[in-house]
Each structure stands twice: as C-alpha cells, then as structure tokens.
CSV table of C-alpha atoms in Angstrom, one decimal:
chain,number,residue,atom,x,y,z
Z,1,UNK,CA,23.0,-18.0,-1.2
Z,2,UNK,CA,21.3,-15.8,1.1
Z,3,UNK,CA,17.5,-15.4,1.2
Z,4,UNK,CA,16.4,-12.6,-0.3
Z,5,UNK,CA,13.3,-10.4,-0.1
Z,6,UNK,CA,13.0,-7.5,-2.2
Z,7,UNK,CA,10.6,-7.2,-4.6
Z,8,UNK,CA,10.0,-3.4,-4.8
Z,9,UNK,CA,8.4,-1.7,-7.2
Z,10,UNK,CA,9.5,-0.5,-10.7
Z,11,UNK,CA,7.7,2.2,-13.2
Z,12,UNK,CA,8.7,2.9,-16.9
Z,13,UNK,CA,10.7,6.0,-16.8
Z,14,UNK,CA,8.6,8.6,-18.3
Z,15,UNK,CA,5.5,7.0,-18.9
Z,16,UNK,CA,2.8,9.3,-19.4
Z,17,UNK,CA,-0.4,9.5,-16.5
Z,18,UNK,CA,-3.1,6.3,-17.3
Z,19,UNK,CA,-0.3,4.1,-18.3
Z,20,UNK,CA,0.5,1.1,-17.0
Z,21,UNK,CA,2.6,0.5,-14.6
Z,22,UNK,CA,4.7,-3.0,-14.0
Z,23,UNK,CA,6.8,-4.4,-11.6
Z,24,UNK,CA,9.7,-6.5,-12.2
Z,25,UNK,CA,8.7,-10.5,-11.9
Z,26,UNK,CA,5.6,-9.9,-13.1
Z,27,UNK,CA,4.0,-12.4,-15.9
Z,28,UNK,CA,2.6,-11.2,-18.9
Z,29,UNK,CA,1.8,-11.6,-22.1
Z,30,UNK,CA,3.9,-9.8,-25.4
Z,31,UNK,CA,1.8,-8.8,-28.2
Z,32,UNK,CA,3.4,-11.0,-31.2
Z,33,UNK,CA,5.3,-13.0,-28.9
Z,34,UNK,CA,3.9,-16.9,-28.3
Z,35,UNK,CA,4.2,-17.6,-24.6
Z,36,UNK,CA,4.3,-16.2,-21.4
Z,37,UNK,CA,7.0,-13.5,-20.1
Z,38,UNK,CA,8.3,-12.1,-17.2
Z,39,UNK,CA,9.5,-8.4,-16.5
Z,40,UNK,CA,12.8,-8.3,-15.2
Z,41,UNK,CA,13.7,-4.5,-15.6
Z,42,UNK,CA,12.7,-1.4,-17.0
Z,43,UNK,CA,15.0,-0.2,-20.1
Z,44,UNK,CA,17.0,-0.5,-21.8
Z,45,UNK,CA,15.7,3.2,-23.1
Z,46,UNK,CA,12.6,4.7,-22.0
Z,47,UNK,CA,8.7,3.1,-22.2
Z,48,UNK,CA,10.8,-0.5,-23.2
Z,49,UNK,CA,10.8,-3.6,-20.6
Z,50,UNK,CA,13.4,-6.2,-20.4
Z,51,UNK,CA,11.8,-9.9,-20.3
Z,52,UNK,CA,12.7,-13.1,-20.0
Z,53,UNK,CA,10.7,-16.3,-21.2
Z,54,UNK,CA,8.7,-17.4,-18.2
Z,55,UNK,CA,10.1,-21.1,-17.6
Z,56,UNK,CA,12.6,-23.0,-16.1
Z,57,UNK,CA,14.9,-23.7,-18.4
Z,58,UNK,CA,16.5,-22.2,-21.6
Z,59,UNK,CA,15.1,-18.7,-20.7
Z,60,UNK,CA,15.4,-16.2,-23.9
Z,61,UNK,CA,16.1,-12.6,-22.7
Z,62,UNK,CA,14.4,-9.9,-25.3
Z,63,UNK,CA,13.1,-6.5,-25.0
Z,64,UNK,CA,9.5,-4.8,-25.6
Z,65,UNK,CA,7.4,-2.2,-25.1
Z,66,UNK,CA,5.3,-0.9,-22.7
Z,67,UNK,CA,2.8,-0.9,-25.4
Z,68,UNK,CA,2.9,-4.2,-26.1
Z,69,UNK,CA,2.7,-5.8,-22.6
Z,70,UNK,CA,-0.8,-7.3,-21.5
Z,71,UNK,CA,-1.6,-8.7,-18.3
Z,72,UNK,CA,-2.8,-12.0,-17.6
Z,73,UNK,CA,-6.4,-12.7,-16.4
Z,74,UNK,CA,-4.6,-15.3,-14.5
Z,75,UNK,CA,-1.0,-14.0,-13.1
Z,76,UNK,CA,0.2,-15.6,-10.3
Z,77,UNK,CA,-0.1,-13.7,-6.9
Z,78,UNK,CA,3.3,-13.9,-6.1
Z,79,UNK,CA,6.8,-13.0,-8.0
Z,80,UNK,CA,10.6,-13.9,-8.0
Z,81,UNK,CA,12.2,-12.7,-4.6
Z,82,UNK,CA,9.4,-13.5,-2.6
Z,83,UNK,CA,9.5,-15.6,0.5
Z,84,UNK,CA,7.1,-18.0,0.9
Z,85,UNK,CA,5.9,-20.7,2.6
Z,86,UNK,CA,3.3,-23.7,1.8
Z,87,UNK,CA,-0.3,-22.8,3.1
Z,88,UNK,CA,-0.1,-25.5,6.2
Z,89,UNK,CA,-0.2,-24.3,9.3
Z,90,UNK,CA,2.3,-27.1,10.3
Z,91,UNK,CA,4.6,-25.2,8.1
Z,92,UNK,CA,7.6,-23.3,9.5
Z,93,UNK,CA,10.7,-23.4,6.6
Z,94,UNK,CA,10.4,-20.5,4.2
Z,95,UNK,CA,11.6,-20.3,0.8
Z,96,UNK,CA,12.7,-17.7,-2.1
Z,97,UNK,CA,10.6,-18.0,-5.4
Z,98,UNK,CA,12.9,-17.8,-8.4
Z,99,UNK,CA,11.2,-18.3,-11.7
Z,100,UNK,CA,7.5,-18.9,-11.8
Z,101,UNK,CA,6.1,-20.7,-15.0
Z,102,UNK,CA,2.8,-22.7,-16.2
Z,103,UNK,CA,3.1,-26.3,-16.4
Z,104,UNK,CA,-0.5,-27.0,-16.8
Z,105,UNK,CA,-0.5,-24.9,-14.1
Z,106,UNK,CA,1.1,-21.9,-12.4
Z,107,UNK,CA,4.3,-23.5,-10.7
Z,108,UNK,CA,7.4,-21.7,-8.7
Z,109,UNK,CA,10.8,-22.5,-7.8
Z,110,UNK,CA,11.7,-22.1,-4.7
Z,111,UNK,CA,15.5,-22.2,-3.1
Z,112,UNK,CA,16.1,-22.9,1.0
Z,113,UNK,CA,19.6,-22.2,2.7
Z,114,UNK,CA,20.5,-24.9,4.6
Z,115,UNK,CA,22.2,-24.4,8.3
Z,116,UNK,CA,25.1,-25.6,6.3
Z,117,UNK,CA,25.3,-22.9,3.6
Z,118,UNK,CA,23.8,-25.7,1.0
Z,119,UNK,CA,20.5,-24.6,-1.4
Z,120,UNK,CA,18.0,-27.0,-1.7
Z,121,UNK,CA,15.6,-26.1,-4.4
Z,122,UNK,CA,12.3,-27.6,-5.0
Z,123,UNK,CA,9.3,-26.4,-7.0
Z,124,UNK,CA,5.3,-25.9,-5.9
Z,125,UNK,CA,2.2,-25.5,-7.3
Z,126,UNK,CA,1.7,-21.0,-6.7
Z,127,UNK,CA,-1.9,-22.4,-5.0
Z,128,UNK,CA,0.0,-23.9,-2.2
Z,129,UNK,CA,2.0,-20.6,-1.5
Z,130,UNK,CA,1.4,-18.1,0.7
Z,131,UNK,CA,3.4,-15.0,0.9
Z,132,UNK,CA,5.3,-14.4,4.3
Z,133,UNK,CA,7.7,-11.7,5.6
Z,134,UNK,CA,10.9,-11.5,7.6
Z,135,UNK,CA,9.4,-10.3,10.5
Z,136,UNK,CA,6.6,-12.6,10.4
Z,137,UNK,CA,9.1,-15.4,10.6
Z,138,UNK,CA,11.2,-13.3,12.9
Z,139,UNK,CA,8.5,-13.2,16.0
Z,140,UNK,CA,7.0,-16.6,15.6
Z,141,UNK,CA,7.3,-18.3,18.3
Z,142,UNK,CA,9.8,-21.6,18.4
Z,143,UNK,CA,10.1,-22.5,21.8
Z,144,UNK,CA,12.2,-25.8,22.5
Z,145,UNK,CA,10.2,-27.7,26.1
Z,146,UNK,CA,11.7,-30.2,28.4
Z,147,UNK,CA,10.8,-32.3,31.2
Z,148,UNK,CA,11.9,-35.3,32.5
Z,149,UNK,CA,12.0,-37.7,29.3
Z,150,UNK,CA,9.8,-35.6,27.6
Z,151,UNK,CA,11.8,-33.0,24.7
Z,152,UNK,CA,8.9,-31.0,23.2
Z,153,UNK,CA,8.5,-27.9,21.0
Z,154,UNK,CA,6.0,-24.7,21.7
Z,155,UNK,CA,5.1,-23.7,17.9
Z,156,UNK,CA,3.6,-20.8,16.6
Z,157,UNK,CA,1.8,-21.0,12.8
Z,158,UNK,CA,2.5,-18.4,10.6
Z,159,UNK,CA,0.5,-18.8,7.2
Z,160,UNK,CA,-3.3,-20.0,6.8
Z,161,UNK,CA,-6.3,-19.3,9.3
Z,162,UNK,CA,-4.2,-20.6,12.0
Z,163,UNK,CA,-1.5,-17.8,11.9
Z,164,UNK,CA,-1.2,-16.2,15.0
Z,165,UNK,CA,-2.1,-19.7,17.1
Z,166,UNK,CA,0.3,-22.5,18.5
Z,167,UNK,CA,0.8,-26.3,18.9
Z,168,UNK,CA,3.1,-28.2,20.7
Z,169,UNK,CA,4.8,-31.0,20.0
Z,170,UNK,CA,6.7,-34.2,21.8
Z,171,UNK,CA,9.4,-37.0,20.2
Z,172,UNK,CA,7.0,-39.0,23.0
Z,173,UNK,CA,3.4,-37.9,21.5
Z,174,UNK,CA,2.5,-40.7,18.2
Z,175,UNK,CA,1.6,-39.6,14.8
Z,176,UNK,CA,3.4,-36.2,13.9
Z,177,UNK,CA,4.0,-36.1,17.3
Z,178,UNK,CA,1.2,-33.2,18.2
Z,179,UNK,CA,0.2,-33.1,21.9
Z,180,UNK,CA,-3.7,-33.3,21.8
Z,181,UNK,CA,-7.0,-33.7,23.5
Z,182,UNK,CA,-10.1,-35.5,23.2
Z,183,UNK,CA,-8.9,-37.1,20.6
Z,184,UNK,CA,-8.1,-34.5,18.3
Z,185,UNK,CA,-5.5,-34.4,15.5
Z,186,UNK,CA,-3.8,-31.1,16.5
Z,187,UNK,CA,-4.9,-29.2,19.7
Z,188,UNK,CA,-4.3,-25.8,18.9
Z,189,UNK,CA,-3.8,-23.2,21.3
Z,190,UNK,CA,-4.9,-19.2,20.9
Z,191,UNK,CA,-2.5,-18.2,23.6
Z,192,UNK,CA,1.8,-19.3,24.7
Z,193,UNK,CA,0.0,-18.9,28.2
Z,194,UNK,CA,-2.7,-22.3,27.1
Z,195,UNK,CA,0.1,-23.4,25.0
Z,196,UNK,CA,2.1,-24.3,28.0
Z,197,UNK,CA,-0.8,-25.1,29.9
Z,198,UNK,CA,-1.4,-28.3,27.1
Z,199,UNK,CA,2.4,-28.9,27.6
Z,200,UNK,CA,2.1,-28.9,31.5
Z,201,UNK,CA,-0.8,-31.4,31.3
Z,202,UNK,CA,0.8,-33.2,28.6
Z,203,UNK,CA,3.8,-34.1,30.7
Z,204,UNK,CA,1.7,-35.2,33.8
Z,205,UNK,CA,-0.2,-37.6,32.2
Z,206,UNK,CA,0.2,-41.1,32.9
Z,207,UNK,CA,1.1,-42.7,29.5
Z,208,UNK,CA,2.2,-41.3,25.9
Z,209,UNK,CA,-1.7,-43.0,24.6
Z,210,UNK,CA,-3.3,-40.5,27.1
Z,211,UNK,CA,-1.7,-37.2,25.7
Z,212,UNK,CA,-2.4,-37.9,22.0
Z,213,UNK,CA,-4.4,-39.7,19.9
C-alpha cells in the first residue's frame, strides 16, 4: 500500500450559487439520519452525496442530499487521504488517515508502509495530528553523522513550533539520545550550520555525561 495524498476538492454538480459546497471525507451530519457521516463522493445523480457511517467498523454506505447535509460545529481538521504526523517535534514517520470517527472523541486511523512493503495501522486522537505534505517531508533534513565511536543523526522537525529547527542525536548521548547543553533536554538548533557545530563539540568532549544530560 502506497501512501497516498490526495484529497482534492469535490462540488455537487449543478448546484446552484450560495450552496454548499463539500469535499469528499468530510463529517457531517444527515438530517433524519442518527450518527455521524462522511462524504465519500458526489452522485449518484445531481445535488445527492454518497456517505458512509463515520466509524471503524461495519460502515453502512447510503445516499442523501445536498439538502440534507449539516456541518458539524466540531468536524475534525483533517480528512481521509491526508498525511499526517503526531504534533512532536521529535516526530519524523508520517502516516495516511483512513477513516476518522468519535470515540468520545474525534479519533483517526492512520496506515504506515513499512521499508518492507508491510502496513502498520494504528489509530490517534485528531488533537495530536498535524497535517504535513510530501514535500515537507521531502526537504527535511536526515543527516546520518560519524566520528570515531560516535554514530549520530543531524534532524530536522517538521510539525509543531519547532518546524523548520534541528537536533542531533548520538547511540552515545543518554536518555533519547539528544546531544545537549547546559543541561537541557533537547538543544535545538535554528541553523544545519549550529547543528553541526553542537555535533563537532559533542564529539570533542571528554565523556558521554558531558554532552548530555
């Protein structure tokens, strides 16, 4: 299963100017219909949706009009097909959402390709997601570091108010393994130039205790 990213946008054919319009794997509500829904395509027919149940299991497929579709003062921010990744800046794997649901509260699949052409699918809470783009993941930096005994990593975060920064890590460094300073948790770096600057005076210290704490 290969990741997949579009999302695009769909309109009701000939829907008339101030109506709605909906994009497939949005939730919703169906007036007469207990529970919530999502939108997988427009039709069959004009101004008519087709919708699934919105949960994990034992999904009903139905149609209804555009008339009849509400949206929710609470619909999640993000929608089957999107790549996402948990809002940690330590984060680096991404994953496609597949069907998001409440379960007390708003929840989404997710399914990873392994290197070995395995999915692994897990599920997260939608409050934890943040979503990411291929070319995001594309230039982030993932730069493998060596010297002497030490095998590091050069990383670059992608989601939260880290994105754009980097860290670096060493199998030598304790803890996570996060090369730090002053006894911080995580040094993080605004540059790749100070990035390998904390790995050059990582790797010229003395001891493993004196690079992290």
């Amino acid at each position: 299963m290969a990741l997949s990213t579009q999302t695009g946008t769909a309109q009701v054919p000939d829907t008339a100017p101030g109506d709605e319009v909906f994009r497939p794997g949005e939730i919703v509500s169906v007036e007469g219909r207990p529970g919530e829904w999502e939108l997988m395509e427009p039709g069959p027919g004009p101004d008519v949706w087709t919708v699934e149940s919105a949960r994990l299991e034992d999904r009903v497929s139905e149609q209804a009009a555009v008339s009849a579709l509400q949206r929710l003062p609470d619909a999640p921010h993000l929608r089957r097909g999107d790549l996402v990744m948990q809002s940690y800046p330590e984060q680096e794997r991404a994953g496609v959402v597949g069907a998001v649901f409440r379960l007390g509260q708003w929840v989404a699949e997710k399914s990873y390709t392994l290197p070995d052409g395995k999915v692994w699918c897990t599920m997260d809470s939608v409050d934890r997601l943040e979503v990411v783009t291929p070319q995001q993941l594309a230039v982030a930096v993932r730069l493998d570091v060596a010297h002497g005994a030490h095998r590091g990593r050069i990383v670059q975060a992608v989601v939260s108010s880290r994105a754009g920064q980097f860290r670096v890590v060493c199998r030598c460094a304790p803890g996570a393994g996060e090369v730090c300073r002053d006894g911080r948790k995580v040094t993080w770096c605004h540059s790749l130039d100070s990035a390998r600057a904390l790995w050059d005076w990582h790797i010229s210290q003395p001891a493993p205790v004196d690079s992290a704490s």
